[in-house]
mmCIF file of C-alpha atoms and ligand atoms in Angstrom:
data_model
loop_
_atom_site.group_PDB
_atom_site.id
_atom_site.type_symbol
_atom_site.label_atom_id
_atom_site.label_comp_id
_atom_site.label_asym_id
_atom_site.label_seq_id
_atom_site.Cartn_x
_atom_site.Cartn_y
_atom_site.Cartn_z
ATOM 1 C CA UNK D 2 0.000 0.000 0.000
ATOM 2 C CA UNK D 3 1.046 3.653 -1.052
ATOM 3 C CA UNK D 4 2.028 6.101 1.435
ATOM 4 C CA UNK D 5 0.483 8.367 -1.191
ATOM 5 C CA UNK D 6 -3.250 8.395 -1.123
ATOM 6 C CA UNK D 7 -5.302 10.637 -4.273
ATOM 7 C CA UNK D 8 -7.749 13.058 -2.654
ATOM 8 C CA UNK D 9 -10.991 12.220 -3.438
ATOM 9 C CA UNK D 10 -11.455 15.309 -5.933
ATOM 10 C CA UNK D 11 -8.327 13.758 -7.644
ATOM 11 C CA UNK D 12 -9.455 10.758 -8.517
ATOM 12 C CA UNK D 13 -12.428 11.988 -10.184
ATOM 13 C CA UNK D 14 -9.963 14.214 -12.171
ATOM 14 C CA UNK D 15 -8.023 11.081 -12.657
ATOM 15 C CA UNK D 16 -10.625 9.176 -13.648
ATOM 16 C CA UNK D 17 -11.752 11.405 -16.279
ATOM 17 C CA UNK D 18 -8.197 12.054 -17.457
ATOM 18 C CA UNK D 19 -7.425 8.060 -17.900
ATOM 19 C CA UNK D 20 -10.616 8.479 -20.257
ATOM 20 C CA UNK D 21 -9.430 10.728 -22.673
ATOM 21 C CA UNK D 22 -6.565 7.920 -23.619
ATOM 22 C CA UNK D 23 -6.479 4.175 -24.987
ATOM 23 C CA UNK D 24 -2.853 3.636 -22.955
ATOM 24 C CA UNK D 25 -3.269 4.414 -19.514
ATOM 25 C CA UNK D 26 0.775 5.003 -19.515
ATOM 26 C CA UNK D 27 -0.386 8.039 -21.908
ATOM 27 C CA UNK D 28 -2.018 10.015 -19.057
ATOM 28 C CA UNK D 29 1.582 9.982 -17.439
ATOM 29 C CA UNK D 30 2.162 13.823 -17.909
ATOM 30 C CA UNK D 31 -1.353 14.746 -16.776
ATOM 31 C CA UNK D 32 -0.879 12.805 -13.786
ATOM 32 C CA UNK D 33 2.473 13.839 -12.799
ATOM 33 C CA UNK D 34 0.776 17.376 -13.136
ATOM 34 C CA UNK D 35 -1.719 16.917 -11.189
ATOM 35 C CA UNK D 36 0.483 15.808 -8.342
ATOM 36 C CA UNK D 37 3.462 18.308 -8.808
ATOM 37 C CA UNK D 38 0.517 21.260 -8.540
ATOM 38 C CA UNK D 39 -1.375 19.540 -5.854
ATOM 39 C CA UNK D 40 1.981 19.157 -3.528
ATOM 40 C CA UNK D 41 4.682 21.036 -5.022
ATOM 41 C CA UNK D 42 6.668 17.267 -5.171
ATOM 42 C CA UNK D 43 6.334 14.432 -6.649
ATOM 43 C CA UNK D 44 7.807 12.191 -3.953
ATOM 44 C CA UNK D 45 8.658 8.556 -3.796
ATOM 45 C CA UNK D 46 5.322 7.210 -2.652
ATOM 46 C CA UNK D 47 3.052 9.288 -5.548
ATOM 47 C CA UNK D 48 5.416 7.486 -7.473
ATOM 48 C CA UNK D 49 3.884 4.237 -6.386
ATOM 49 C CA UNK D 50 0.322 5.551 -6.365
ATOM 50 C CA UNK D 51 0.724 7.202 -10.154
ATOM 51 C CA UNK D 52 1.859 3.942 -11.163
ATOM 52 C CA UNK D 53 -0.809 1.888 -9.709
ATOM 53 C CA UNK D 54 -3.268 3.919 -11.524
ATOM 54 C CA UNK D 55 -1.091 3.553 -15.135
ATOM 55 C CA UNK D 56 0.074 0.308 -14.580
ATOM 56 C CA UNK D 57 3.390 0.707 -14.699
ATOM 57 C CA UNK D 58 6.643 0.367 -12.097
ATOM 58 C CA UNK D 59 7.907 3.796 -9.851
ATOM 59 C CA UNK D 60 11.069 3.198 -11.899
ATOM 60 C CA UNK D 61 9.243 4.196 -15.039
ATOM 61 C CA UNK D 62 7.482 6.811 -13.562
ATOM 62 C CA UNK D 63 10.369 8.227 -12.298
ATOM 63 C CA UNK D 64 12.205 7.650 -15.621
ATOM 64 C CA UNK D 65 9.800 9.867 -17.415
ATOM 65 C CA UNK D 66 9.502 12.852 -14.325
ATOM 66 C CA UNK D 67 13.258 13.136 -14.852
ATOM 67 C CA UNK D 68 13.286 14.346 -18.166
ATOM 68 C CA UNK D 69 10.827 17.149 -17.556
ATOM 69 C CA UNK D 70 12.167 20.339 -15.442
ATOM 70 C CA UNK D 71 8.741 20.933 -14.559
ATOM 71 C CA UNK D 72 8.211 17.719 -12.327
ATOM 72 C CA UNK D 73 10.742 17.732 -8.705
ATOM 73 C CA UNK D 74 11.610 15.648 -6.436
ATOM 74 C CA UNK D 75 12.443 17.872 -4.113
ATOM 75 C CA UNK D 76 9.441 20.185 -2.748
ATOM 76 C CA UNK D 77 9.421 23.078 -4.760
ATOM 77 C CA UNK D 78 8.124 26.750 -2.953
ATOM 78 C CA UNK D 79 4.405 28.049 -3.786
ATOM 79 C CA UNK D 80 5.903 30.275 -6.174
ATOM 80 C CA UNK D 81 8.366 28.379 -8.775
ATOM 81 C CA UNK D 82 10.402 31.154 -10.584
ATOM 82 C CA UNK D 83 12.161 29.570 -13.736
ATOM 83 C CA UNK D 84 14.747 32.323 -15.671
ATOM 84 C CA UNK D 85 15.063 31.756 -18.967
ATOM 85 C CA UNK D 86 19.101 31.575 -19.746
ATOM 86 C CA UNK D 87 18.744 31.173 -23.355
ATOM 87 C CA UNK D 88 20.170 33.358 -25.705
ATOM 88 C CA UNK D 89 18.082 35.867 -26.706
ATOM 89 C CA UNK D 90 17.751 36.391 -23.082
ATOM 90 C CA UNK D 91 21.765 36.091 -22.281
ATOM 91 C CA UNK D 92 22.163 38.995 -24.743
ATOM 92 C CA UNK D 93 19.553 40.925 -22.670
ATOM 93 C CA UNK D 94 20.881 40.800 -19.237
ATOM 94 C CA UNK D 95 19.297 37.515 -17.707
ATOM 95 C CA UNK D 96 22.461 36.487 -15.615
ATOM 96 C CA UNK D 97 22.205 39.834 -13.748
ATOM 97 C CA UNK D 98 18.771 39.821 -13.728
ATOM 98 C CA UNK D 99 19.051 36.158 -12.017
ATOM 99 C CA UNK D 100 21.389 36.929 -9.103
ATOM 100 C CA UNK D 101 19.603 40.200 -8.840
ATOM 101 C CA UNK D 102 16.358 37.769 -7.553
ATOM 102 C CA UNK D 103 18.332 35.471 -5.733
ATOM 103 C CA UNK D 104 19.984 38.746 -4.019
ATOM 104 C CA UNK D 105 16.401 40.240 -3.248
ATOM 105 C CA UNK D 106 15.304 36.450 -2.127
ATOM 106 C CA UNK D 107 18.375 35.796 -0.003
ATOM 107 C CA UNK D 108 18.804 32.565 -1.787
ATOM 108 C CA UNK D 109 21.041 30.938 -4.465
ATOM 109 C CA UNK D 110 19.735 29.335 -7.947
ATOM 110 C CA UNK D 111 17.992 26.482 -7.036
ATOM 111 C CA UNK D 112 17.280 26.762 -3.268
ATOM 112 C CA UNK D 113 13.681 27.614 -1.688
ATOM 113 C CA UNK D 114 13.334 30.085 0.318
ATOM 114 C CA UNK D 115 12.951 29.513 4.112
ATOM 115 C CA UNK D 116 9.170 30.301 4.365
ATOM 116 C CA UNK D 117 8.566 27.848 1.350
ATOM 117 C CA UNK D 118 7.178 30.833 -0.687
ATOM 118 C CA UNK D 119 9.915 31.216 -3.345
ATOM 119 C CA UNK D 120 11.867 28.569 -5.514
ATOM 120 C CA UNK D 121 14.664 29.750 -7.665
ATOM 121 C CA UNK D 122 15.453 27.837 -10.895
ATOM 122 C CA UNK D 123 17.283 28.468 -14.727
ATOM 123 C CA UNK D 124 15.124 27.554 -17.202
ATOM 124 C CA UNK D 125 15.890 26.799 -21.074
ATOM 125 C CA UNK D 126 13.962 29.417 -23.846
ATOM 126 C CA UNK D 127 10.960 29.841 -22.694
ATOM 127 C CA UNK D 128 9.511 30.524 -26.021
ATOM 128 C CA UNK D 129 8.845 33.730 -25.828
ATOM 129 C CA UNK D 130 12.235 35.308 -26.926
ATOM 130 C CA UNK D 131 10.804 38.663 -28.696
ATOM 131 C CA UNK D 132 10.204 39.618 -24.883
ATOM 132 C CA UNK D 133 13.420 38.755 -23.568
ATOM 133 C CA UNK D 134 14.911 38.596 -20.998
ATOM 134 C CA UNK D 135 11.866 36.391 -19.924
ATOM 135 C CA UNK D 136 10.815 34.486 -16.455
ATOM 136 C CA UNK D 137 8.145 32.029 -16.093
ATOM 137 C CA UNK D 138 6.324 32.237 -12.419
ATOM 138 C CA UNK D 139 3.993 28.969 -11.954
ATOM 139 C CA UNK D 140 1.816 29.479 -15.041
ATOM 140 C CA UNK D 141 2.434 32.662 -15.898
ATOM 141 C CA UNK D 142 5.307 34.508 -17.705
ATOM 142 C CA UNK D 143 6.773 37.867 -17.551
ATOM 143 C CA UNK D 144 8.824 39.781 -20.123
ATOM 144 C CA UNK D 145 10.547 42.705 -20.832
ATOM 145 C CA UNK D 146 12.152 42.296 -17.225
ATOM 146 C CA UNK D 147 14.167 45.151 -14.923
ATOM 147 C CA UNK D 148 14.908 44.407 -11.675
ATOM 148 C CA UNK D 149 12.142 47.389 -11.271
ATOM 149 C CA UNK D 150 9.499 45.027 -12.868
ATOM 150 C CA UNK D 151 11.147 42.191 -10.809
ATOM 151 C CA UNK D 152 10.156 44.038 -7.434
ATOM 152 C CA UNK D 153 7.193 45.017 -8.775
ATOM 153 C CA UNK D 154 6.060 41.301 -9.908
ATOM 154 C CA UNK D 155 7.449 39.430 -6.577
ATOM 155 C CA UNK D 156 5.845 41.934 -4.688
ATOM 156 C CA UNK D 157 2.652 41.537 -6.339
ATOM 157 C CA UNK D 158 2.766 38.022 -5.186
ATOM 158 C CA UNK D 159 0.415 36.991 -1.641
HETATM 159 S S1 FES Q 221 15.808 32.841 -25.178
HETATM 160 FE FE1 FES Q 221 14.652 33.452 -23.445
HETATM 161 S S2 FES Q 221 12.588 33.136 -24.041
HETATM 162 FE FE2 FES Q 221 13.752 32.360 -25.712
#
């Protein structure tokens, strides 16, 4: 038994996501996204419990979470700030834009901060290079960035 258990608003979600497929293993990154956003980690045991519903081993769920930056295995803060370091945004200041955040935060790229709120990362192009240099925070993403829009977006943030 799972040390993981789905909420029961989950596995309604689940159960209408393993419908849309005719591999349950295909509902793997809709499932791993459910999790990640639900707990900000997809540990060991949801592992397990993802697996159980696709039929499939931990291993391979873990296989496939490791190729996708979006998915950690360490718990991630409620706010998951991913700098684009591509170039289009090297050429418009990222790197000093980065350690400009992790200055304000008090952290270093990659660390959380202590009251869970903030979680530092670099990112590859986020697709959106006409805006660079670009950051992606959660779901949304922000362009055109100063460290004057920086304060201004971090502080906008409960
Ligand atoms: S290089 Fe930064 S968004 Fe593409």
């Amino acid at each position: 038994m799972a040390g993981f258990t789905f909420s029961d608003k989950q596995e309604g979600e689940i159960t209408r996501i393993l419908a849309k497929y005719p591999f349950k293993k295909s509902a793997m990154l809709p499932l791993l996204t459910l999790v990640q956003r639900a707990e900000r980690v997809i540990s060991p045991d949801a592992m397990v419990a993802i697996g159980q519903k696709l039929d499939c081993s931990p291993a391979y769920v873990q296989s496939v979470l490791s190729f996708y930056t979006m998915y950690h295995t360490d718990k991630v803060g409620q706010y998951m700030i991913l700098f684009c370091i591509n170039i289009s945004c090297q050429l418009n200041g990222c790197d000093k834009l980065l350690q400009y955040t992790a200055d304000k935060l008090k952290i270093k790229v990659g660390e959380t901060t202590p009251d869970k709120k903030f979680t530092l990362h670099r990112e590859e192009c986020l697709a959106d290079c006409t805006n660079a240099p670009m950051m992606r925070i959660n779901d949304t993403y922000y362009g055109n960035l100063t460290e004057k829009r920086i304060d201004q977006i971090l502080e906008s943030l409960d």
